[in-house]
Amino acid sequence: MIRELKTFVMVCRHGTFAAAGQQIGLTQSAVSAQIRQLEDALGMPLFDRSGRSAVLNSAGKRVLPMAEEILDLFGRMSIPSSLEDYRGELRIGAINTAQTGILPDTLLRLRQQAPAIEPKLVPGVSLSLFGKVDAGEIDLAIIIRPPFALPKELHAEVISREPFMLLVPNGIRVTSVPELLRQQPFIRYDRHSFGGRQVTRFLRQHRITVQQVLELDELDAIVKMVECGLGVALVPQAGLWLERQAEMQVIPLGELTFHRELVLITRYANRDLPLQRLFRSCLLAAHAARAEPPVGL
């Protein structure tokens, strides 16, 4: 019945039998058959079938959290109690700046302490990786702290706080940060990303209207745009550009400083499992080893 419970949870998450089938590789009719098998076993319908969407009825709403709990317990049954016995895969989600920043050292430490573990890196943006952890598709993820409350099934721990700074092309006279933002062409950190939303809030808070010329999510690409003279940008202290001599002016925000928080997201029920604890300790050790004075201070 585990298979049917997994299908039931996927239907609840994706809204229709067809969408759930696409996620798990089943036809709509196969999904429908599994749901009917589950309903027959429980002796009650779980969905209101009056419309095209899969809408839970009162019984389905009561069953859903219990089904998720059963699947969590089942998943934990297959995980050894000690690292010495672990021979499986660890599915790690990571945003781009984590992949090129803190993650390589973390994975090296992980391999040294548990060489039989097989890490699988899943790249993506914060919102996508958040959803994959929530859906149980990956074990944990290094992302930017979401600007909303986490569901009770998930746990987040802050790994680092990255201050935002103003990047200005060489040759432009440095005045105040608000004046530069108002007067110079602005390269925006994608407002749909978690970090980009912080930039939007900062601009609104200080009533700064910018002259936007470009919007993108890749921090190192934003840096290159500033270096070529396209405009100014507000970015966090993260990315490969920190490892070289920047060909631009890096302006600290001073009393206007705000931060982007890097967090480790796991399912709450799994946060104390041996492998998750080991990855966390390797991640914190890698962060401590990388700690250095902020650029431009």
XYZ file of N, CA and C in Angstrom, residues 76 79-80 83 86 89-91 110 117 138-140 157 264-267 269-283:
99
model
N 12.598 6.343 6.437
C 13.631 6.253 7.466
C 14.010 4.807 7.773
N 17.203 3.665 6.027
C 18.445 4.383 6.306
C 19.157 3.742 7.481
N 20.413 3.320 7.322
C 21.149 2.690 8.423
C 21.286 3.633 9.604
N 26.864 5.622 10.200
C 27.485 5.996 8.935
C 28.314 4.860 8.359
N 26.306 2.893 5.920
C 25.608 3.625 4.870
C 26.319 3.448 3.529
N 22.757 6.880 -1.487
C 22.893 8.156 -2.173
C 22.367 9.277 -1.287
N 23.070 10.403 -1.281
C 22.602 11.601 -0.598
C 22.286 12.642 -1.658
N 21.009 13.010 -1.765
C 20.563 13.941 -2.794
C 20.611 15.364 -2.230
N 32.986 15.608 3.570
C 32.050 14.492 3.654
C 32.688 13.211 3.138
N 29.522 7.036 0.965
C 28.335 7.821 0.614
C 28.478 8.347 -0.815
N 14.483 15.353 -2.897
C 15.878 15.433 -2.487
C 15.937 15.419 -0.966
N 17.105 15.102 -0.410
C 17.232 14.925 1.037
C 17.393 16.245 1.781
N 18.102 17.181 1.172
C 18.355 18.476 1.810
C 18.770 19.467 0.736
N 18.091 25.828 8.952
C 19.148 26.316 9.837
C 20.017 27.304 9.070
N 20.262 25.762 5.402
C 20.192 24.341 5.073
C 18.769 23.881 5.380
N 18.069 23.405 4.351
C 16.681 22.947 4.490
C 16.655 21.421 4.492
N 15.995 20.833 5.490
C 15.778 19.392 5.547
C 14.340 19.127 5.986
N 13.906 17.900 5.812
C 12.626 17.515 6.395
C 12.813 17.381 7.897
N 11.559 15.578 10.183
C 11.671 14.230 10.732
C 13.041 13.612 10.490
N 13.793 14.137 9.510
C 15.081 13.548 9.145
C 16.279 14.346 9.634
N 16.049 15.476 10.286
C 17.142 16.398 10.585
C 18.204 15.790 11.501
N 17.839 14.803 12.341
C 18.795 14.223 13.281
C 19.312 12.858 12.849
N 19.043 12.453 11.609
C 19.598 11.205 11.111
C 21.112 11.339 10.975
N 21.877 10.247 11.131
C 23.350 10.338 11.126
C 23.921 11.041 9.908
N 23.407 10.728 8.722
C 23.963 11.321 7.507
C 23.682 12.809 7.428
N 22.471 13.222 7.798
C 22.146 14.646 7.792
C 22.992 15.406 8.806
N 23.210 14.803 9.969
C 24.054 15.451 10.979
C 25.487 15.594 10.475
N 25.999 14.559 9.797
C 27.363 14.630 9.274
C 27.470 15.708 8.203
N 26.499 15.764 7.289
C 26.554 16.795 6.243
C 26.516 18.180 6.872
N 25.663 18.365 7.863
C 25.575 19.658 8.539
C 26.913 20.043 9.152
N 27.566 19.104 9.840
C 28.851 19.424 10.485
C 29.913 19.753 9.441
N 29.909 19.046 8.307
C 30.865 19.350 7.234
C 30.590 20.729 6.640
N 29.310 21.065 6.500
C 28.928 22.362 5.947
C 29.356 23.495 6.869
